[in-house]
Amino acid sequence: MKRLLSLLLFGIAGLSAFGELGVDVAVVPQAPWNRMVDVWVTLSGAADSTEYKVRLVAHYTGCPADGLEARSLQTEPVITGSGRHRLVWDLWKDAPGLVADDFAVTAEVTPFAATDALYRVIDLSGGPEATSYPSRYAFAAPDLSDDICRTTELWLKRVPAGTFTMGSGTGSNASIAAHTVRLTKAFYMAIFPTTQAQWAQVMGDWPSFFTNADCRAVRPVESVSFARVRGHNGWYDSKASVGTDTFVGSLRAKSAWAGLELPSNAQWEYVCRAGTTGRFYFDGEEKDVVRYARTTLSNSATDDRNQDLTKGTAKVGSYPANPWGFYDFYGNVCQLVPDGAKSANWSGMTFPDLTEDPRWAFDEDKGVVFSGIRCGSAWNENAGQVNSSLRRWTQYLNTDGDRGFGFRVCINAD
């Protein structure tokens, strides 16, 4: 290991350019016990407000013909403006035990478009006894034929900042008039609702109603209270604190992502809509919902805990993704959000007109209190409940029990 580090320290720096953009690369090792290396990318001629995507490739004797691409970056491979930028690479994860005396790194730097895919991947394979959950960044989407992305890994996709029309003012969402909301910072959201296996990897138990051991791992976790998911201090709660023994609290601590949280109402709808403005994020009518969502499949699963995947909840990712590559916003399970409304009843649920980065439950100066809000529709509801702005009150704050709702997580800017 010491030999590797000394050779990296004196390795030949790579150099590349994009248009008028100047790119210089320097490689510096970190401490010998963590196998990481720092790659410093210096840009010149870059626009101050432009984000750039960085692809690092190592070259050395015996490497693949196209070089070794950095797939285990520990820092976000998106940089902004001219100057010196640090990327951290877990080199030995991509090339275990590598020792080379001609190691060099090149960087391909291109403008980062809002449509470019970037993922944060949290490795949960250490289980509930792990002291930490390693993470990495990836540009390529997960292989959905491999259930690792649903069980021992947690995949979150980058969502750009943006403006959208939230609410509809019609149907089940009559209390939320259509209004413009601006989200000022990019964030990451899980591409699936949290699964039973992911819950077990963090919390160490299997609390869901559907218990068929042959398929429960890839189903969404359900029947968990808001108190276990994130923490809750009473019927009304305007506190932003997260419980240390909850799923969100445990995952936040072990992954070292301080911004890990449930998505806000606005974030959830923004990603669900994925740039669309109608009732659905697909081009169709209510009769087409069955192709895009698990709804009204069968209520016979109500009393059958051992139900297979033909009834009850579906394997996450079974239905087509929305235009931004996220799954299961319609059907399967409703999803909890941490901010709420001014009244804890069906008819009186109203929301303040906060138009920039709204997180209603946390805006105590505006007199907003938490009332248990869930977004989306569930497997045991009809197609008429499906729309991109649907949200409702729920009573399961401190007690488990509703097999129709679960949750997904997001990571906000640290």
CSV table of C-alpha atoms in Angstrom, one decimal:
chain,number,residue,atom,x,y,z
A,1,MET,CA,0.0,0.0,0.0
A,2,LYS,CA,2.8,2.4,0.8
A,3,ARG,CA,4.3,1.7,-2.6
A,4,LEU,CA,1.0,2.5,-4.3
A,5,LEU,CA,0.7,5.8,-2.5
A,6,SER,CA,4.2,7.0,-3.3
A,7,LEU,CA,3.8,6.1,-6.9
A,8,LEU,CA,0.5,8.0,-7.1
A,9,LEU,CA,2.1,11.0,-5.5
A,10,PHE,CA,4.6,11.3,-8.3
A,11,GLY,CA,2.3,10.1,-11.1
A,12,ILE,CA,2.1,12.0,-14.3
A,13,ALA,CA,-0.9,14.4,-14.4
A,14,GLY,CA,-3.4,14.0,-17.1
A,15,LEU,CA,-4.6,16.9,-19.3
A,16,SER,CA,-7.6,17.4,-21.4
A,17,ALA,CA,-9.7,20.3,-22.7
A,18,PHE,CA,-13.3,21.1,-23.8
A,19,GLY,CA,-13.6,24.0,-26.2
A,20,GLU,CA,-11.9,27.0,-24.7
A,21,LEU,CA,-12.0,25.3,-21.2
A,22,GLY,CA,-8.6,24.6,-19.8
A,23,VAL,CA,-8.3,21.4,-17.6
A,24,ASP,CA,-5.3,20.4,-15.5
A,25,VAL,CA,-5.2,17.3,-13.3
A,26,ALA,CA,-3.0,16.5,-10.2
A,27,VAL,CA,-3.2,13.3,-8.2
A,28,VAL,CA,-2.4,13.3,-4.5
A,29,PRO,CA,-2.7,10.3,-2.1
A,30,GLN,CA,-4.6,10.5,1.2
A,31,ALA,CA,-3.6,8.5,4.3
A,32,PRO,CA,-2.4,4.9,3.7
A,33,TRP,CA,-5.3,3.3,5.7
A,34,ASN,CA,-8.2,4.5,3.6
A,35,ARG,CA,-7.2,3.6,0.1
A,36,MET,CA,-8.5,7.0,-1.2
A,37,VAL,CA,-6.8,9.4,-3.6
A,38,ASP,CA,-7.4,13.1,-4.1
A,39,VAL,CA,-7.7,14.2,-7.7
A,40,TRP,CA,-7.5,17.9,-8.1
A,41,VAL,CA,-9.0,19.3,-11.2
A,42,THR,CA,-8.2,22.9,-12.0
A,43,LEU,CA,-10.4,24.7,-14.6
A,44,SER,CA,-9.6,27.9,-16.4
A,45,GLY,CA,-12.0,29.8,-18.7
A,46,ALA,CA,-15.0,28.3,-17.0
A,47,ALA,CA,-18.2,30.3,-16.6
A,48,ASP,CA,-18.9,31.1,-12.9
A,49,SER,CA,-22.4,29.8,-12.9
A,50,THR,CA,-22.0,26.8,-15.2
A,51,GLU,CA,-21.9,23.3,-13.7
A,52,TYR,CA,-19.5,20.8,-15.3
A,53,LYS,CA,-19.5,17.0,-15.2
A,54,VAL,CA,-16.1,15.4,-14.6
A,55,ARG,CA,-15.2,11.9,-15.9
A,56,LEU,CA,-11.9,10.6,-14.5
A,57,VAL,CA,-10.0,7.8,-16.3
A,58,ALA,CA,-6.7,6.2,-15.1
A,59,HIS,CA,-4.1,4.9,-17.4
A,60,TYR,CA,-1.3,2.5,-16.5
A,61,THR,CA,0.3,-0.7,-17.8
A,62,GLY,CA,-2.2,-3.5,-17.9
A,63,CYS,CA,-5.3,-1.3,-17.6
A,64,PRO,CA,-8.3,-1.8,-19.9
A,65,ALA,CA,-7.8,-0.5,-23.4
A,66,ASP,CA,-9.9,2.6,-22.7
A,67,GLY,CA,-8.4,3.1,-19.3
A,68,LEU,CA,-10.0,2.6,-15.9
A,69,GLU,CA,-12.9,4.8,-15.3
A,70,ALA,CA,-13.5,6.2,-11.8
A,71,ARG,CA,-16.8,4.6,-10.7
A,72,SER,CA,-16.3,4.9,-7.0
A,73,LEU,CA,-16.1,8.6,-6.5
A,74,GLN,CA,-16.8,9.8,-2.9
A,75,THR,CA,-17.4,13.4,-3.9
A,76,GLU,CA,-19.9,14.7,-6.4
A,77,PRO,CA,-18.3,14.8,-9.8
A,78,VAL,CA,-20.0,18.0,-10.7
A,79,ILE,CA,-18.0,21.3,-10.3
A,80,THR,CA,-18.8,24.9,-10.9
A,81,GLY,CA,-16.6,27.7,-12.3
A,82,SER,CA,-12.9,28.2,-12.7
A,83,GLY,CA,-10.4,27.3,-9.9
A,84,ARG,CA,-9.2,24.2,-8.2
A,85,HIS,CA,-11.7,21.4,-7.4
A,86,ARG,CA,-11.1,18.3,-5.3
A,87,LEU,CA,-12.6,14.9,-6.1
A,88,VAL,CA,-12.0,11.9,-3.9
A,89,TRP,CA,-11.7,8.4,-5.6
A,90,ASP,CA,-11.9,5.1,-3.8
A,91,LEU,CA,-9.3,3.6,-6.2
A,92,TRP,CA,-9.1,0.2,-4.7
A,93,LYS,CA,-12.8,-0.4,-5.0
A,94,ASP,CA,-12.5,-0.1,-8.7
A,95,ALA,CA,-9.1,-1.8,-9.0
A,96,PRO,CA,-8.5,-3.9,-5.8
A,97,GLY,CA,-4.8,-4.0,-4.8
A,98,LEU,CA,-3.6,-1.9,-7.8
A,99,VAL,CA,0.1,-1.1,-7.8
A,100,ALA,CA,1.5,0.7,-10.9
A,101,ASP,CA,4.6,2.7,-11.5
A,102,ASP,CA,3.2,4.6,-14.5
A,103,PHE,CA,-0.2,5.7,-13.0
A,104,ALA,CA,-1.7,8.8,-14.7
A,105,VAL,CA,-5.2,10.3,-14.7
A,106,THR,CA,-7.0,12.3,-17.3
A,107,ALA,CA,-10.3,14.3,-16.9
A,108,GLU,CA,-13.0,14.7,-19.4
A,109,VAL,CA,-15.0,17.9,-18.5
A,110,THR,CA,-18.2,18.8,-20.1
A,111,PRO,CA,-21.1,21.1,-19.2
A,112,PHE,CA,-23.5,19.3,-16.9
A,113,ALA,CA,-27.0,19.4,-18.4
A,114,ALA,CA,-30.2,19.2,-16.4
A,115,THR,CA,-31.0,16.0,-18.4
A,116,ASP,CA,-27.7,14.3,-17.4
A,117,ALA,CA,-28.1,11.4,-15.0
A,118,LEU,CA,-26.1,11.3,-11.8
A,119,TYR,CA,-26.7,9.0,-8.9
A,120,ARG,CA,-25.7,8.6,-5.2
A,121,VAL,CA,-25.5,5.0,-4.2
A,122,ILE,CA,-25.4,4.0,-0.5
A,123,ASP,CA,-24.1,0.6,0.3
A,124,LEU,CA,-26.3,-1.0,3.0
A,125,SER,CA,-24.8,-4.5,2.8
A,126,GLY,CA,-23.1,-4.2,6.2
A,127,GLY,CA,-26.6,-4.5,7.7
A,128,PRO,CA,-27.9,-2.9,11.0
A,129,GLU,CA,-24.7,-3.7,12.9
A,130,ALA,CA,-22.5,-1.7,10.5
A,131,THR,CA,-20.9,1.4,11.9
A,132,SER,CA,-21.0,3.2,8.5
A,133,TYR,CA,-22.5,2.8,5.0
A,134,PRO,CA,-20.1,3.5,2.2
A,135,SER,CA,-21.4,5.5,-0.8
A,136,ARG,CA,-20.3,6.4,-4.3
A,137,TYR,CA,-21.5,8.3,-7.3
A,138,ALA,CA,-22.5,6.8,-10.6
A,139,PHE,CA,-23.4,8.3,-14.0
A,140,ALA,CA,-25.1,5.1,-15.3
A,141,ALA,CA,-28.5,3.9,-14.0
A,142,PRO,CA,-28.7,0.6,-12.0
A,143,ASP,CA,-29.2,-2.7,-13.7
A,144,LEU,CA,-32.9,-3.4,-12.8
A,145,SER,CA,-32.4,-7.1,-13.6
A,146,ASP,CA,-30.2,-7.3,-10.5
A,147,ASP,CA,-32.1,-6.8,-7.2
A,148,ILE,CA,-29.0,-5.4,-5.4
A,149,CYS,CA,-30.3,-1.9,-6.3
A,150,ARG,CA,-33.5,-2.8,-4.4
A,151,THR,CA,-32.1,-4.6,-1.4
A,152,THR,CA,-28.5,-4.0,-0.3
A,153,GLU,CA,-28.0,-0.7,-2.1
A,154,LEU,CA,-30.0,2.5,-2.1
A,155,TRP,CA,-30.0,4.5,-5.3
A,156,LEU,CA,-30.8,8.2,-5.4
A,157,LYS,CA,-30.9,10.3,-8.5
A,158,ARG,CA,-29.9,14.0,-8.8
A,159,VAL,CA,-32.8,16.3,-9.4
A,160,PRO,CA,-31.9,19.8,-10.8
A,161,ALA,CA,-33.2,23.0,-9.2
A,162,GLY,CA,-36.3,24.4,-11.0
A,163,THR,CA,-39.7,25.9,-11.1
A,164,PHE,CA,-43.0,24.1,-11.5
A,165,THR,CA,-46.8,24.5,-11.0
A,166,MET,CA,-47.7,22.7,-7.8
A,167,GLY,CA,-51.3,21.6,-7.0
A,168,SER,CA,-54.4,21.5,-9.1
A,169,GLY,CA,-57.2,22.8,-7.0
A,170,THR,CA,-59.5,20.0,-8.3
A,171,GLY,CA,-60.6,16.5,-7.2
A,172,SER,CA,-58.9,15.0,-4.2
A,173,ASN,CA,-56.5,17.9,-4.1
A,174,ALA,CA,-59.0,20.7,-3.9
A,175,SER,CA,-57.3,22.3,-0.9
A,176,ILE,CA,-54.2,23.1,-2.9
A,177,ALA,CA,-54.7,25.7,-5.6
A,178,ALA,CA,-52.3,25.6,-8.5
A,179,HIS,CA,-49.4,27.9,-7.8
A,180,THR,CA,-45.8,28.4,-8.9
A,181,VAL,CA,-43.1,26.9,-6.7
A,182,ARG,CA,-39.4,27.4,-7.0
A,183,LEU,CA,-36.8,24.9,-5.7
A,184,THR,CA,-33.5,26.7,-5.6
A,185,LYS,CA,-31.1,23.9,-5.0
A,186,ALA,CA,-30.5,20.5,-6.6
A,187,PHE,CA,-31.1,17.5,-4.5
A,188,TYR,CA,-31.1,13.7,-4.7
A,189,MET,CA,-34.2,11.5,-4.4
A,190,ALA,CA,-34.5,7.7,-4.1
A,191,ILE,CA,-35.6,6.2,-7.4
A,192,PHE,CA,-37.8,3.7,-5.6
A,193,PRO,CA,-39.9,3.8,-2.4
A,194,THR,CA,-37.8,2.2,0.4
A,195,THR,CA,-38.1,-1.6,0.3
A,196,GLN,CA,-38.5,-4.1,3.0
A,197,ALA,CA,-34.9,-5.4,2.5
A,198,GLN,CA,-33.5,-1.8,2.7
A,199,TRP,CA,-35.5,-1.3,5.9
A,200,ALA,CA,-34.1,-4.5,7.4
A,201,GLN,CA,-30.5,-3.6,6.4
A,202,VAL,CA,-30.9,-0.4,8.5
A,203,MET,CA,-33.4,-1.2,11.2
A,204,GLY,CA,-32.9,-5.0,11.6
A,205,ASP,CA,-36.6,-6.1,11.5
A,206,TRP,CA,-39.3,-6.8,9.0
A,207,PRO,CA,-42.4,-4.9,10.1
A,208,SER,CA,-44.5,-5.0,6.9
A,209,PHE,CA,-47.8,-6.8,6.5
A,210,PHE,CA,-46.8,-8.7,3.4
A,211,THR,CA,-44.4,-11.4,4.8
A,212,ASN,CA,-43.9,-13.9,1.9
A,213,ALA,CA,-40.2,-14.6,2.3
A,214,ASP,CA,-39.9,-15.4,-1.4
A,215,CYS,CA,-40.6,-11.9,-2.5
A,216,ARG,CA,-40.9,-9.5,0.5
A,217,ALA,CA,-37.4,-8.1,0.1
A,218,VAL,CA,-38.2,-6.2,-3.1
A,219,ARG,CA,-41.6,-5.0,-2.0
A,220,PRO,CA,-42.0,-1.5,-0.5
A,221,VAL,CA,-41.9,-1.4,3.3
A,222,GLU,CA,-45.3,-0.5,4.7
A,223,SER,CA,-47.2,-0.6,8.0
A,224,VAL,CA,-44.5,1.6,9.6
A,225,SER,CA,-45.4,4.7,11.6
A,226,PHE,CA,-44.0,8.2,11.0
A,227,ALA,CA,-42.4,7.9,14.4
A,228,ARG,CA,-40.3,4.9,13.3
A,229,VAL,CA,-39.6,6.3,9.8
A,230,ARG,CA,-38.4,9.7,11.0
A,231,GLY,CA,-39.6,10.6,14.5
A,232,HIS,CA,-42.7,12.3,15.8
A,233,ASN,CA,-43.5,14.0,19.1
A,234,GLY,CA,-47.3,14.1,19.2
A,235,TRP,CA,-50.4,14.6,17.2
A,236,TYR,CA,-49.2,18.0,16.0
A,237,ASP,CA,-45.5,18.5,15.5
A,238,SER,CA,-43.7,21.5,14.0
A,239,LYS,CA,-40.2,20.3,15.1
A,240,ALA,CA,-37.6,19.6,12.5
A,241,SER,CA,-35.7,17.1,14.6
A,242,VAL,CA,-35.0,13.6,13.4
A,243,GLY,CA,-35.0,10.7,15.9
A,244,THR,CA,-31.6,9.0,16.2
A,245,ASP,CA,-33.2,5.5,16.4
A,246,THR,CA,-35.4,6.0,13.3
A,247,PHE,CA,-34.7,4.9,9.8
A,248,VAL,CA,-33.9,8.4,8.6
A,249,GLY,CA,-31.8,9.1,11.7
A,250,SER,CA,-29.8,5.9,11.5
A,251,LEU,CA,-29.3,6.1,7.7
A,252,ARG,CA,-28.3,9.8,8.1
A,253,ALA,CA,-25.7,9.0,10.8
A,254,LYS,CA,-24.1,5.9,9.1
A,255,SER,CA,-24.0,7.4,5.6
A,256,ALA,CA,-22.7,10.7,6.8
A,257,TRP,CA,-25.2,12.6,4.7
A,258,ALA,CA,-26.4,15.3,7.0
A,259,GLY,CA,-29.0,16.4,4.5
A,260,LEU,CA,-30.8,13.0,4.3
A,261,GLU,CA,-34.5,13.4,4.9
A,262,LEU,CA,-37.9,12.6,3.6
A,263,PRO,CA,-38.8,14.7,0.5
A,264,SER,CA,-41.0,17.8,1.2
A,265,ASN,CA,-44.4,18.0,-0.4
A,266,ALA,CA,-43.0,20.3,-3.1
A,267,GLN,CA,-40.0,18.1,-3.8
A,268,TRP,CA,-42.2,15.0,-4.1
A,269,GLU,CA,-44.6,16.6,-6.5
A,270,TYR,CA,-41.9,18.2,-8.5
A,271,VAL,CA,-40.2,14.9,-9.1
A,272,CYS,CA,-43.4,13.1,-9.7
A,273,ARG,CA,-44.5,15.5,-12.4
A,274,ALA,CA,-41.1,15.4,-14.0
A,275,GLY,CA,-41.8,18.5,-16.1
A,276,THR,CA,-45.4,17.5,-17.0
A,277,THR,CA,-48.4,19.7,-16.1
A,278,GLY,CA,-51.4,17.4,-16.4
A,279,ARG,CA,-53.0,14.9,-14.2
A,280,PHE,CA,-50.6,12.2,-15.1
A,281,TYR,CA,-46.9,12.1,-16.0
A,282,PHE,CA,-47.7,9.8,-18.9
A,283,ASP,CA,-49.6,10.6,-22.0
A,284,GLY,CA,-53.0,9.0,-21.4
A,285,GLU,CA,-56.3,8.8,-19.6
A,286,GLU,CA,-57.5,7.2,-16.4
A,287,LYS,CA,-58.1,3.9,-18.3
A,288,ASP,CA,-54.4,3.8,-19.0
A,289,VAL,CA,-53.3,4.0,-15.3
A,290,VAL,CA,-53.2,0.2,-15.1
A,291,ARG,CA,-50.1,0.2,-17.3
A,292,TYR,CA,-48.3,2.6,-15.1
A,293,ALA,CA,-49.4,1.8,-11.5
A,294,ARG,CA,-50.3,-1.0,-9.1
A,295,THR,CA,-53.9,0.1,-8.2
A,296,THR,CA,-57.1,-1.9,-7.4
A,297,LEU,CA,-55.3,-5.1,-8.2
A,298,SER,CA,-57.1,-7.0,-5.5
A,299,ASN,CA,-58.4,-6.3,-2.0
A,300,SER,CA,-58.3,-10.1,-1.3
A,301,ALA,CA,-54.8,-9.4,0.0
A,302,THR,CA,-56.3,-7.6,2.9
A,303,ASP,CA,-56.1,-10.7,5.2
A,304,ASP,CA,-53.4,-12.7,3.4
A,305,ARG,CA,-50.0,-11.9,4.7
A,306,ASN,CA,-48.3,-14.5,2.6
A,307,GLN,CA,-49.6,-13.0,-0.7
A,308,ASP,CA,-47.2,-13.3,-3.6
A,309,LEU,CA,-46.5,-10.5,-6.1
A,310,THR,CA,-49.7,-11.1,-8.1
A,311,LYS,CA,-51.7,-9.3,-5.4
A,312,GLY,CA,-51.0,-6.7,-2.8
A,313,THR,CA,-47.8,-4.6,-3.2
A,314,ALA,CA,-45.6,-4.9,-6.3
A,315,LYS,CA,-41.9,-5.3,-6.6
A,316,VAL,CA,-40.6,-1.7,-6.8
A,317,GLY,CA,-39.7,-0.7,-10.3
A,318,SER,CA,-42.2,-3.1,-11.9
A,319,TYR,CA,-44.0,-0.3,-13.7
A,320,PRO,CA,-42.6,2.2,-16.2
A,321,ALA,CA,-40.6,5.1,-14.8
A,322,ASN,CA,-41.7,8.7,-15.1
A,323,PRO,CA,-39.8,10.9,-17.6
A,324,TRP,CA,-37.0,11.6,-15.1
A,325,GLY,CA,-36.3,8.0,-14.3
A,326,PHE,CA,-38.2,7.6,-11.0
A,327,TYR,CA,-40.5,4.7,-10.2
A,328,ASP,CA,-43.7,4.1,-8.2
A,329,PHE,CA,-45.1,7.5,-7.7
A,330,TYR,CA,-48.5,6.1,-8.7
A,331,GLY,CA,-50.0,3.1,-6.9
A,332,ASN,CA,-48.0,0.5,-4.9
A,333,VAL,CA,-47.8,2.7,-1.7
A,334,CYS,CA,-48.6,6.2,-0.7
A,335,GLN,CA,-45.5,8.0,0.6
A,336,LEU,CA,-44.9,10.1,3.8
A,337,VAL,CA,-43.6,13.6,3.7
A,338,PRO,CA,-42.3,15.6,6.7
A,339,ASP,CA,-44.3,18.8,6.2
A,340,GLY,CA,-48.0,19.2,6.6
A,341,ALA,CA,-51.0,21.4,6.7
A,342,LYS,CA,-53.0,23.6,9.1
A,343,SER,CA,-55.7,21.2,10.0
A,344,ALA,CA,-55.7,17.4,10.9
A,345,ASN,CA,-58.9,16.5,9.1
A,346,TRP,CA,-59.9,15.6,5.6
A,347,SER,CA,-62.1,18.6,4.8
A,348,GLY,CA,-60.1,21.4,6.4
A,349,MET,CA,-56.6,20.6,5.1
A,350,THR,CA,-55.1,23.8,3.7
A,351,PHE,CA,-51.6,24.8,2.8
A,352,PRO,CA,-50.0,28.2,3.0
A,353,ASP,CA,-48.8,29.8,-0.2
A,354,LEU,CA,-45.1,29.4,0.2
A,355,THR,CA,-43.5,29.6,-3.2
A,356,GLU,CA,-39.7,29.1,-2.6
A,357,ASP,CA,-38.3,25.9,-1.1
A,358,PRO,CA,-41.5,25.3,0.9
A,359,ARG,CA,-41.2,23.1,4.0
A,360,TRP,CA,-44.5,23.9,5.8
A,361,ALA,CA,-44.1,22.0,9.0
A,362,PHE,CA,-40.8,23.7,9.8
A,363,ASP,CA,-42.0,27.3,9.2
A,364,GLU,CA,-43.1,27.8,12.8
A,365,ASP,CA,-43.3,31.6,12.4
A,366,LYS,CA,-46.1,31.1,9.9
A,367,GLY,CA,-48.2,29.1,12.4
A,368,VAL,CA,-48.0,25.8,10.5
A,369,VAL,CA,-48.3,22.5,12.3
A,370,PHE,CA,-47.8,18.9,11.2
A,371,SER,CA,-50.8,16.8,10.4
A,372,GLY,CA,-49.5,13.6,8.9
A,373,ILE,CA,-49.5,14.0,5.1
A,374,ARG,CA,-49.0,11.3,2.5
A,375,CYS,CA,-48.6,11.7,-1.2
A,376,GLY,CA,-49.6,9.5,-4.1
A,377,SER,CA,-52.0,6.5,-4.2
A,378,ALA,CA,-51.8,2.9,-3.1
A,379,TRP,CA,-52.2,-0.6,-4.4
A,380,ASN,CA,-55.6,-1.0,-2.8
A,381,GLU,CA,-57.1,2.2,-4.2
A,382,ASN,CA,-58.8,2.8,-7.5
A,383,ALA,CA,-57.4,4.4,-10.6
A,384,GLY,CA,-59.5,7.5,-10.0
A,385,GLN,CA,-57.3,8.4,-7.0
A,386,VAL,CA,-54.2,8.6,-9.3
A,387,ASN,CA,-52.9,12.1,-10.1
A,388,SER,CA,-49.6,13.9,-9.7
A,389,SER,CA,-50.8,16.3,-7.0
A,390,LEU,CA,-52.7,13.9,-4.7
A,391,ARG,CA,-52.0,14.1,-1.0
A,392,ARG,CA,-54.0,13.2,2.1
A,393,TRP,CA,-53.9,13.2,5.8
A,394,THR,CA,-53.0,10.0,7.7
A,395,GLN,CA,-53.4,9.0,11.3
A,396,TYR,CA,-50.5,6.6,11.6
A,397,LEU,CA,-48.0,9.0,13.3
A,398,ASN,CA,-47.0,7.1,16.4
A,399,THR,CA,-48.5,3.6,15.7
A,400,ASP,CA,-47.8,1.1,12.9
A,401,GLY,CA,-50.6,-0.2,10.8
A,402,ASP,CA,-51.4,1.1,7.4
A,403,ARG,CA,-50.3,-1.4,4.7
A,404,GLY,CA,-51.1,1.2,2.0
A,405,PHE,CA,-48.3,3.7,2.6
A,406,GLY,CA,-44.5,3.7,2.8
A,407,PHE,CA,-41.9,6.3,2.0
A,408,ARG,CA,-38.8,7.2,0.0
A,409,VAL,CA,-35.8,9.4,1.1
A,410,CYS,CA,-34.0,12.3,-0.4
A,411,ILE,CA,-30.7,14.1,0.2
A,412,ASN,CA,-30.7,17.8,0.3
A,413,ALA,CA,-27.6,20.0,-0.1
A,414,ASP,CA,-25.4,19.6,3.0
